[in-house]
CSV table of C-alpha atoms and ligand atoms in Angstrom, one decimal:
chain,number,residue,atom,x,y,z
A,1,UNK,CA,0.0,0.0,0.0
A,2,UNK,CA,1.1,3.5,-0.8
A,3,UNK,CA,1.0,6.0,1.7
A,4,UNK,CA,1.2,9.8,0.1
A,5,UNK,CA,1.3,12.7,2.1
A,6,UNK,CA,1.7,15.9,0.0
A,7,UNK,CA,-1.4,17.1,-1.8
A,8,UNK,CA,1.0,17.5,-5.1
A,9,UNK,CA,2.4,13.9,-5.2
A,10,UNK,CA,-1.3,12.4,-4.7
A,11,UNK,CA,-2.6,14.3,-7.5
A,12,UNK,CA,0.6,13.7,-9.9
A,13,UNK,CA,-0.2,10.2,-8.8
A,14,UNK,CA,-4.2,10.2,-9.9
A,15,UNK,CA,-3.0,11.9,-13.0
A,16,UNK,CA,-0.6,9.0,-14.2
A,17,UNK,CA,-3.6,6.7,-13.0
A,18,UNK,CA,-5.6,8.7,-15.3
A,19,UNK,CA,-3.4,8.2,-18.3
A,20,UNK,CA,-3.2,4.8,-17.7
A,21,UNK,CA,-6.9,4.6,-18.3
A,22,UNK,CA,-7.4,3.0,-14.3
A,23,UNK,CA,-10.2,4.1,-13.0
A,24,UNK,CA,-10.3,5.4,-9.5
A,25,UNK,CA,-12.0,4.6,-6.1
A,26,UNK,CA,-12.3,6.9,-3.8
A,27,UNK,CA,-13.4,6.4,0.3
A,28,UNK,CA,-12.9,9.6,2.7
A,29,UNK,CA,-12.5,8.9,5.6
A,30,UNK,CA,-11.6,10.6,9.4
A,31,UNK,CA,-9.7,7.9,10.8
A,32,UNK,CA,-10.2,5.4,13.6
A,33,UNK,CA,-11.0,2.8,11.1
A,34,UNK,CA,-13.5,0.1,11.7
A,35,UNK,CA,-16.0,-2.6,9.3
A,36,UNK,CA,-18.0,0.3,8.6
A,37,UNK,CA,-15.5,2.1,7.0
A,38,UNK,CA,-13.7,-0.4,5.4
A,39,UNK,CA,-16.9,-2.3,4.1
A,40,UNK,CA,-16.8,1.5,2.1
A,41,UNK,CA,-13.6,-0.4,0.4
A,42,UNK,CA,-14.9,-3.2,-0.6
A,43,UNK,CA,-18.0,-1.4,-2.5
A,44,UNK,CA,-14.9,0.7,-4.1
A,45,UNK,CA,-13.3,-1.6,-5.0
A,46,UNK,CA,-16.0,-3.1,-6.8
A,47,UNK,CA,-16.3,0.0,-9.0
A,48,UNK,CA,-13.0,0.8,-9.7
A,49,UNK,CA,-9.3,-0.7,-10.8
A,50,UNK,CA,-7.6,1.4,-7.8
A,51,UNK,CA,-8.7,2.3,-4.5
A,52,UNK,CA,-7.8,5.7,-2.5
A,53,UNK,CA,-8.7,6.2,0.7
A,54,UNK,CA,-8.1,9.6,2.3
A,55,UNK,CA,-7.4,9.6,6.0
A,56,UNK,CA,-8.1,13.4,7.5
A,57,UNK,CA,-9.7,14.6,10.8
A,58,UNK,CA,-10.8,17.8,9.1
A,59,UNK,CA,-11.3,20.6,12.0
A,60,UNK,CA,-13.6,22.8,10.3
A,61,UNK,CA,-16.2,20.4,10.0
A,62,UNK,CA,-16.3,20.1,13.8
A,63,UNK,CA,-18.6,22.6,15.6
A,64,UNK,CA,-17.4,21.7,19.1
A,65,UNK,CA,-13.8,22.1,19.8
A,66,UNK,CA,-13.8,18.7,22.7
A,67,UNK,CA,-15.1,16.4,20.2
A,68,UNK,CA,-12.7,17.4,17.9
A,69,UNK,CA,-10.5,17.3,20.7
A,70,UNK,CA,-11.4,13.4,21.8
A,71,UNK,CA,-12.1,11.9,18.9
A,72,UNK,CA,-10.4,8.9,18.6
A,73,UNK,CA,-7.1,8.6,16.2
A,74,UNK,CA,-4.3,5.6,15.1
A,75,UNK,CA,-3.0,6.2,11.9
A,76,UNK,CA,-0.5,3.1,12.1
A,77,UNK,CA,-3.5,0.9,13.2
A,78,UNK,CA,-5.5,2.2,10.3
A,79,UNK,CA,-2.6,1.9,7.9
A,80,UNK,CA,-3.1,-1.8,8.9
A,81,UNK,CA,-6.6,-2.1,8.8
A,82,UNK,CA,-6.8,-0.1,5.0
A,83,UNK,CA,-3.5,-2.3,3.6
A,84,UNK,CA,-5.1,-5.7,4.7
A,85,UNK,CA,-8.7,-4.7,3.2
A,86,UNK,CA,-7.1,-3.8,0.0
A,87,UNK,CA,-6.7,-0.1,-0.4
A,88,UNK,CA,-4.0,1.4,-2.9
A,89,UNK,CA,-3.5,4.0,-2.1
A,90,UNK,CA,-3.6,6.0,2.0
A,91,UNK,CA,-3.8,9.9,1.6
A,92,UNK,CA,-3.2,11.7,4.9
A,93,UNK,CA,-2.1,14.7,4.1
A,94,UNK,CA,-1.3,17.7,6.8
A,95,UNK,CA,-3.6,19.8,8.2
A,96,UNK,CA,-1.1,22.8,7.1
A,97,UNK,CA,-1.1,22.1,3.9
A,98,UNK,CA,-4.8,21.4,3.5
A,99,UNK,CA,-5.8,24.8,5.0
A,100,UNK,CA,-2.2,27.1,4.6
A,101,UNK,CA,-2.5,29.9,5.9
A,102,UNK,CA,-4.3,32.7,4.4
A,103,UNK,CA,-7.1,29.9,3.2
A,104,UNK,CA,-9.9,31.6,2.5
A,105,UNK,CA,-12.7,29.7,0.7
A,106,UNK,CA,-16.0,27.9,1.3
A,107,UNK,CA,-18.2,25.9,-0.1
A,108,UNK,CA,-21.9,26.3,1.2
A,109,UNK,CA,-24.8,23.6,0.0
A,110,UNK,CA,-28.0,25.4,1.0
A,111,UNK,CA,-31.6,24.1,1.3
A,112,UNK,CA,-30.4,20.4,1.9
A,113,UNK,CA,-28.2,21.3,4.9
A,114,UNK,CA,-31.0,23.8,7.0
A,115,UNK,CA,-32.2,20.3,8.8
A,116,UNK,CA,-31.2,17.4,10.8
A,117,UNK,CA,-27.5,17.9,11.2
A,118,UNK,CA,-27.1,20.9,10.2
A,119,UNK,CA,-29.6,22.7,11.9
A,120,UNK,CA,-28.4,20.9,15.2
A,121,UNK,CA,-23.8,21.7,14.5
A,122,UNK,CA,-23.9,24.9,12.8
A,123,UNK,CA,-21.3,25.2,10.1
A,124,UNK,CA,-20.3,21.4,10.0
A,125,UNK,CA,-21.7,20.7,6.6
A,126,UNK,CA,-19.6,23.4,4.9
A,127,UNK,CA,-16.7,22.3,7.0
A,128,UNK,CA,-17.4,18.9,5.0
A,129,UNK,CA,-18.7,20.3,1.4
A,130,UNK,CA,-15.5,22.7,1.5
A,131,UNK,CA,-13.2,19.4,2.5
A,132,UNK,CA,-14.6,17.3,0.1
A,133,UNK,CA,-14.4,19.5,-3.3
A,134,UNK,CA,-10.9,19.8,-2.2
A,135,UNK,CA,-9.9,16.2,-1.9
A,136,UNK,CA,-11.9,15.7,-5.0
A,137,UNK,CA,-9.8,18.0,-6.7
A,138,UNK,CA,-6.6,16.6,-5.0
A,139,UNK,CA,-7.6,12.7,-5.6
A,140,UNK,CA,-9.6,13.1,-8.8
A,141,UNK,CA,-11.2,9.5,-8.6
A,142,UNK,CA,-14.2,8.5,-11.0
A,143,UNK,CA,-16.0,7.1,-7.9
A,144,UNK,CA,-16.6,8.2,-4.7
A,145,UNK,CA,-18.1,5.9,-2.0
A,146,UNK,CA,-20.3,7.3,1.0
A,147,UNK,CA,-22.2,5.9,3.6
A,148,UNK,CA,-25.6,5.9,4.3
A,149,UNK,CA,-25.4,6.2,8.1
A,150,UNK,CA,-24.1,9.9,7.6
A,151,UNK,CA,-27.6,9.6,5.2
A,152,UNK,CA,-27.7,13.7,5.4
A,153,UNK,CA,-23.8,14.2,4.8
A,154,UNK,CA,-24.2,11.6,1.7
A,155,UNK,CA,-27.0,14.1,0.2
A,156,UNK,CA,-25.2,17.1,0.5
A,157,UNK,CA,-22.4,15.5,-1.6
A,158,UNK,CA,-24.7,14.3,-4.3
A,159,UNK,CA,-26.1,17.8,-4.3
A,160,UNK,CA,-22.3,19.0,-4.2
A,161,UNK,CA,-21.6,17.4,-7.1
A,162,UNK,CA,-24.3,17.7,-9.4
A,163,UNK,CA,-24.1,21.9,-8.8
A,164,UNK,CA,-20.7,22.2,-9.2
A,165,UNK,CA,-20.4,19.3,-11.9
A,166,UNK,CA,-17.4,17.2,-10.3
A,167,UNK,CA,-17.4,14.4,-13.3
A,168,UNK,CA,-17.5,11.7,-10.1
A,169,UNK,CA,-20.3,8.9,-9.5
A,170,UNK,CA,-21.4,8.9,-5.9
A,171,UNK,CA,-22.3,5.4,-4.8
A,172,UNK,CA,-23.9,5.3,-1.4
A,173,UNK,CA,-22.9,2.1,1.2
A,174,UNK,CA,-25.0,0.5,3.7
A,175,UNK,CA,-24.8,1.0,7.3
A,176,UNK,CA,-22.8,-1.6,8.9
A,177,UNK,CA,-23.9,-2.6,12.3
A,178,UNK,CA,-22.0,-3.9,15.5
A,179,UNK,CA,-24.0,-7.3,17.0
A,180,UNK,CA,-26.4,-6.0,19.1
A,181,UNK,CA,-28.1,-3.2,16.1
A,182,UNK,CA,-25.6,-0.5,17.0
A,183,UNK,CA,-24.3,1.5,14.3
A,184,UNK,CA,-20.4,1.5,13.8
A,185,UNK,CA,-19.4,4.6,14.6
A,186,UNK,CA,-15.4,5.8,15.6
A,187,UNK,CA,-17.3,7.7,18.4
A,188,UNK,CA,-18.6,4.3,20.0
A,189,UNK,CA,-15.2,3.9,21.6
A,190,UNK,CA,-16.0,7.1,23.5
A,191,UNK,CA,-19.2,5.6,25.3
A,192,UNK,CA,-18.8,4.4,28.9
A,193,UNK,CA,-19.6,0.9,29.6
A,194,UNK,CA,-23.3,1.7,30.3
A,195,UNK,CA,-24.0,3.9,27.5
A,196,UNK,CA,-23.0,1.1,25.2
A,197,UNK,CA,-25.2,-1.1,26.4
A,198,UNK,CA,-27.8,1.2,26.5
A,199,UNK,CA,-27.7,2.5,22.7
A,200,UNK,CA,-27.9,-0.2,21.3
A,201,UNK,CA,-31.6,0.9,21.7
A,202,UNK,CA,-31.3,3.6,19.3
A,203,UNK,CA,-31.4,0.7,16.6
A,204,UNK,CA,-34.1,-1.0,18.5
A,205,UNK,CA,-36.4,2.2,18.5
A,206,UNK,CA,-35.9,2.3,14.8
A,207,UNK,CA,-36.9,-1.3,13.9
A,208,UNK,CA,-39.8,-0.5,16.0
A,209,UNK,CA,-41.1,2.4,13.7
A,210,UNK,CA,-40.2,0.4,10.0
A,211,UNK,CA,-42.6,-2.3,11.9
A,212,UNK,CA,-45.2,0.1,13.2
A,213,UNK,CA,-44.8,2.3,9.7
A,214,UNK,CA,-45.0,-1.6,7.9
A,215,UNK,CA,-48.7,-2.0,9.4
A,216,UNK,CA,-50.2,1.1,9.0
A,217,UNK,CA,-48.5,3.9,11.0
A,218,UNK,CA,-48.7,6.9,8.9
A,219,UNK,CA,-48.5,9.9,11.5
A,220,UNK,CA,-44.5,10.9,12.0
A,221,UNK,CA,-45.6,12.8,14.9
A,222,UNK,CA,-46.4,9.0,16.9
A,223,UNK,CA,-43.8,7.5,15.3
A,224,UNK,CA,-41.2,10.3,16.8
A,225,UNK,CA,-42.8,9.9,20.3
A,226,UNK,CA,-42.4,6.9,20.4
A,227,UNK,CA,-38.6,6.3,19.2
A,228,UNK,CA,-38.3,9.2,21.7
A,229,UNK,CA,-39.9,7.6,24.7
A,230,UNK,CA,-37.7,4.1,24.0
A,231,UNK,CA,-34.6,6.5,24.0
A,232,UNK,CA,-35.0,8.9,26.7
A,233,UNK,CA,-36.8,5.6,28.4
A,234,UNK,CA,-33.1,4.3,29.2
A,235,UNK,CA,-32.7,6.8,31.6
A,236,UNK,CA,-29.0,7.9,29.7
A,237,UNK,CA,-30.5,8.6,26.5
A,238,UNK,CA,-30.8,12.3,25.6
A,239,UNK,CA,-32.6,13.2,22.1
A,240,UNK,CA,-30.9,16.2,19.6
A,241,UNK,CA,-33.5,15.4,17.1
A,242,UNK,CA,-35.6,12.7,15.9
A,243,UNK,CA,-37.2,13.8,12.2
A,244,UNK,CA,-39.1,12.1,9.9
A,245,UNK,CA,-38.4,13.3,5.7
A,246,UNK,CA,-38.6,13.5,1.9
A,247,UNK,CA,-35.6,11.0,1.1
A,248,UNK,CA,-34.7,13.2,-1.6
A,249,UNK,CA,-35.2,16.6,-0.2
A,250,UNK,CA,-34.9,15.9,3.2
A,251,UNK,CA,-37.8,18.3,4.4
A,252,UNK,CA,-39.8,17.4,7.4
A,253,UNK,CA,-43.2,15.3,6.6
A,254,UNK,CA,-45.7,15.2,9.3
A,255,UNK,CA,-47.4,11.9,6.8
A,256,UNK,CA,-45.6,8.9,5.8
A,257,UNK,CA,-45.8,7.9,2.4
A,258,UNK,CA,-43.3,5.8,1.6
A,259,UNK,CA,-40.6,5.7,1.3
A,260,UNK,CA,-38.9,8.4,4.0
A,261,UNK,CA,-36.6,9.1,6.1
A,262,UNK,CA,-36.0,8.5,9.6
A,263,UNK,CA,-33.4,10.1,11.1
A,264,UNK,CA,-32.4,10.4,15.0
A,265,UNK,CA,-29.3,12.2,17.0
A,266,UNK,CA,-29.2,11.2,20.4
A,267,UNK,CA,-26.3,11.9,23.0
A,268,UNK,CA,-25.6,8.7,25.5
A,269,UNK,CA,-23.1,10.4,28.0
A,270,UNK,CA,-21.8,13.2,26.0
A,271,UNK,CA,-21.1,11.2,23.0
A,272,UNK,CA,-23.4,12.4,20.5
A,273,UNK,CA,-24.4,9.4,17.8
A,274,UNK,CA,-26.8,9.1,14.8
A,275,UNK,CA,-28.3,6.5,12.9
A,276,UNK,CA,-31.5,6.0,10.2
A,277,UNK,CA,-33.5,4.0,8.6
A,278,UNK,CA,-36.0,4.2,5.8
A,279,UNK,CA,-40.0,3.7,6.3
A,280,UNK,CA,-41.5,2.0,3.9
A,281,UNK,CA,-45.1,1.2,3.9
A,282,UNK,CA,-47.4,-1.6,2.6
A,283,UNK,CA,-49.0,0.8,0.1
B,1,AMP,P1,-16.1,9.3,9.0
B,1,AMP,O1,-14.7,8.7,9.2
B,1,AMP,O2,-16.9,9.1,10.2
B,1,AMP,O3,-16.1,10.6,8.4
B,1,AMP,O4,-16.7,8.3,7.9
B,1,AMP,C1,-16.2,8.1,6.7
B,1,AMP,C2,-17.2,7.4,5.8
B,1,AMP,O5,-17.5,6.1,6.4
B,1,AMP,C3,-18.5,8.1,5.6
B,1,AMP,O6,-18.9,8.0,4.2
B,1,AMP,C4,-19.4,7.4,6.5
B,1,AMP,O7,-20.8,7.5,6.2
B,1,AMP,C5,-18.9,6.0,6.4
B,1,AMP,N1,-19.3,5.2,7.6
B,1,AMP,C6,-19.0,5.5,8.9
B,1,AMP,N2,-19.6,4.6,9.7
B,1,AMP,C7,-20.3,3.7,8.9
B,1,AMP,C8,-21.1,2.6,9.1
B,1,AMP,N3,-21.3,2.1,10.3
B,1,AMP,N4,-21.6,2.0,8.1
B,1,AMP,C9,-21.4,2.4,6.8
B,1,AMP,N5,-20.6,3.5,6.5
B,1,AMP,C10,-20.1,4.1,7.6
């Protein structure tokens, strides 16, 4: 596996990629690599001859400066994880050289990013849009692969895309889950003992709502008490939002008509995690 640094040498690399008519595979990542992430590198890899995988804990896309602070990082651990699972190519470059001094733009996706996320961690999404055209621009790949459990971050990238016409596919991943429902997430290894247990309810709560939504439920505002209720019910469990949408739009519906989305942020301790699911009715 290859492990480039300097923004120049990955892109001289893509280039000669390029001209050798490979066709690239590109997974962004923070770090703190786990199946989720790395089941991102085998969808890559089944779209594409090469596979890059950027490792960068980008600051700007963090709204609070302690979890930028604690989240987890082991760049020689994920060096082994990415080399075993097949990647190419590591990027990880310096934060100095992504944002040298006197940086000075942004890229702001509107409408898509007012809810959910963004209305919850002001700024994060263009933190993340402005990141992303950049490593596009550094990495150049014909894919890019994005998970569905960030199901809001993956929509502002498709949205990214198509407005500023990067010539990349976006090809979404499923959400990989630990045994007991809960979401992989590098944040999980920030839960005590007890909240790890407990959120395992947050997947729980939304198996209960495809089941309810499955026989009939059609009223979001029920189906929101009641995933709230089983979360808050653990007695750890603190909601930031629970929302159901328009999959495409992501607007707020109040009926379900299938299929939407159903998206909650909960904090267990002060570890803030997310997760969704789609409702799909019997209609
Ligand atoms: P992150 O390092 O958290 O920025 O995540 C990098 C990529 O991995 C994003 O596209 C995430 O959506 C994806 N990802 C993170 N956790 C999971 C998971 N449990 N299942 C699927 N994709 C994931």
């Amino acid at each position: 596996m290859e492990i480039i640094k300097e923004i120049s040498l990955m892109q001289a690399r893509s280039n000669e990629l390029r001209l050798q008519n490979k066709k690239i595979g590109f997974v962004p990542t923070m770090g703190a690599l786990h199946e989720g992430h790395l089941s991102l590198v085998d969808v890559a890899k089944k779209h594409s001859d090469i596979v890059v995988m950027s490792i960068y804990l980008n600051p700007t896309q963090f709204n609070n400066k302690d979890d930028l602070k604690n989240y987890p990082a082991d760049l020689e651990q994920d060096f082994r994880f990415a080399s075993a699972r097949g990647v190419d190519i590591v990027f990880c470059p310096l934060s100095e050289d992504i944002y040298p001094k006197g940086f000075q733009a942004r890229v702001e996706v509107d409408g898509i990013t007012k809810g959910l996320c963004g209305a919850t961690r002001p700024g994060h999404f263009m933190g993340v849009a402005t990141v992303v055209a950049k490593l596009f621009n550094i990495v150049m790949p014909h894919k890019a692969v994005f998970g569905e459990k960030d199901f809001q971050q993956l929509q502002v990238i498709r949205q990214l895309v198509k407005d500023l016409n990067f010539d990349i596919d976006i090809v979404p991943a499923p959400i990989v889950r630990e045994k007991d429902g809960l979401a992989m997430s590098s944040r999980n290894k920030l839960l005590s003992p007890e909240a790890r247990e407990k959120a395992s309810i947050i997947n729980r709560s939304l198996e209960w709502a495809e089941k309810e939504v499955k026989s009939g439920e059609k009223s979001a505002k029920k189906i929101i008490s009641g995933v709230g209720e089983r979360i808050t019910g653990t007695g750890i469990g603190e909601i930031d939002y629970i929302k159901v949408c328009n999959l495409n739009t992501l607007d707020e519906i109040s009926e379900i008509s299938s299929p939407a989305l159903l998206a909650i942020a909960a904090f267990f301790g002060n570890v803030r995690l997310i997760d969704n699911c789609l409702l799909s009715t019997n209609d």
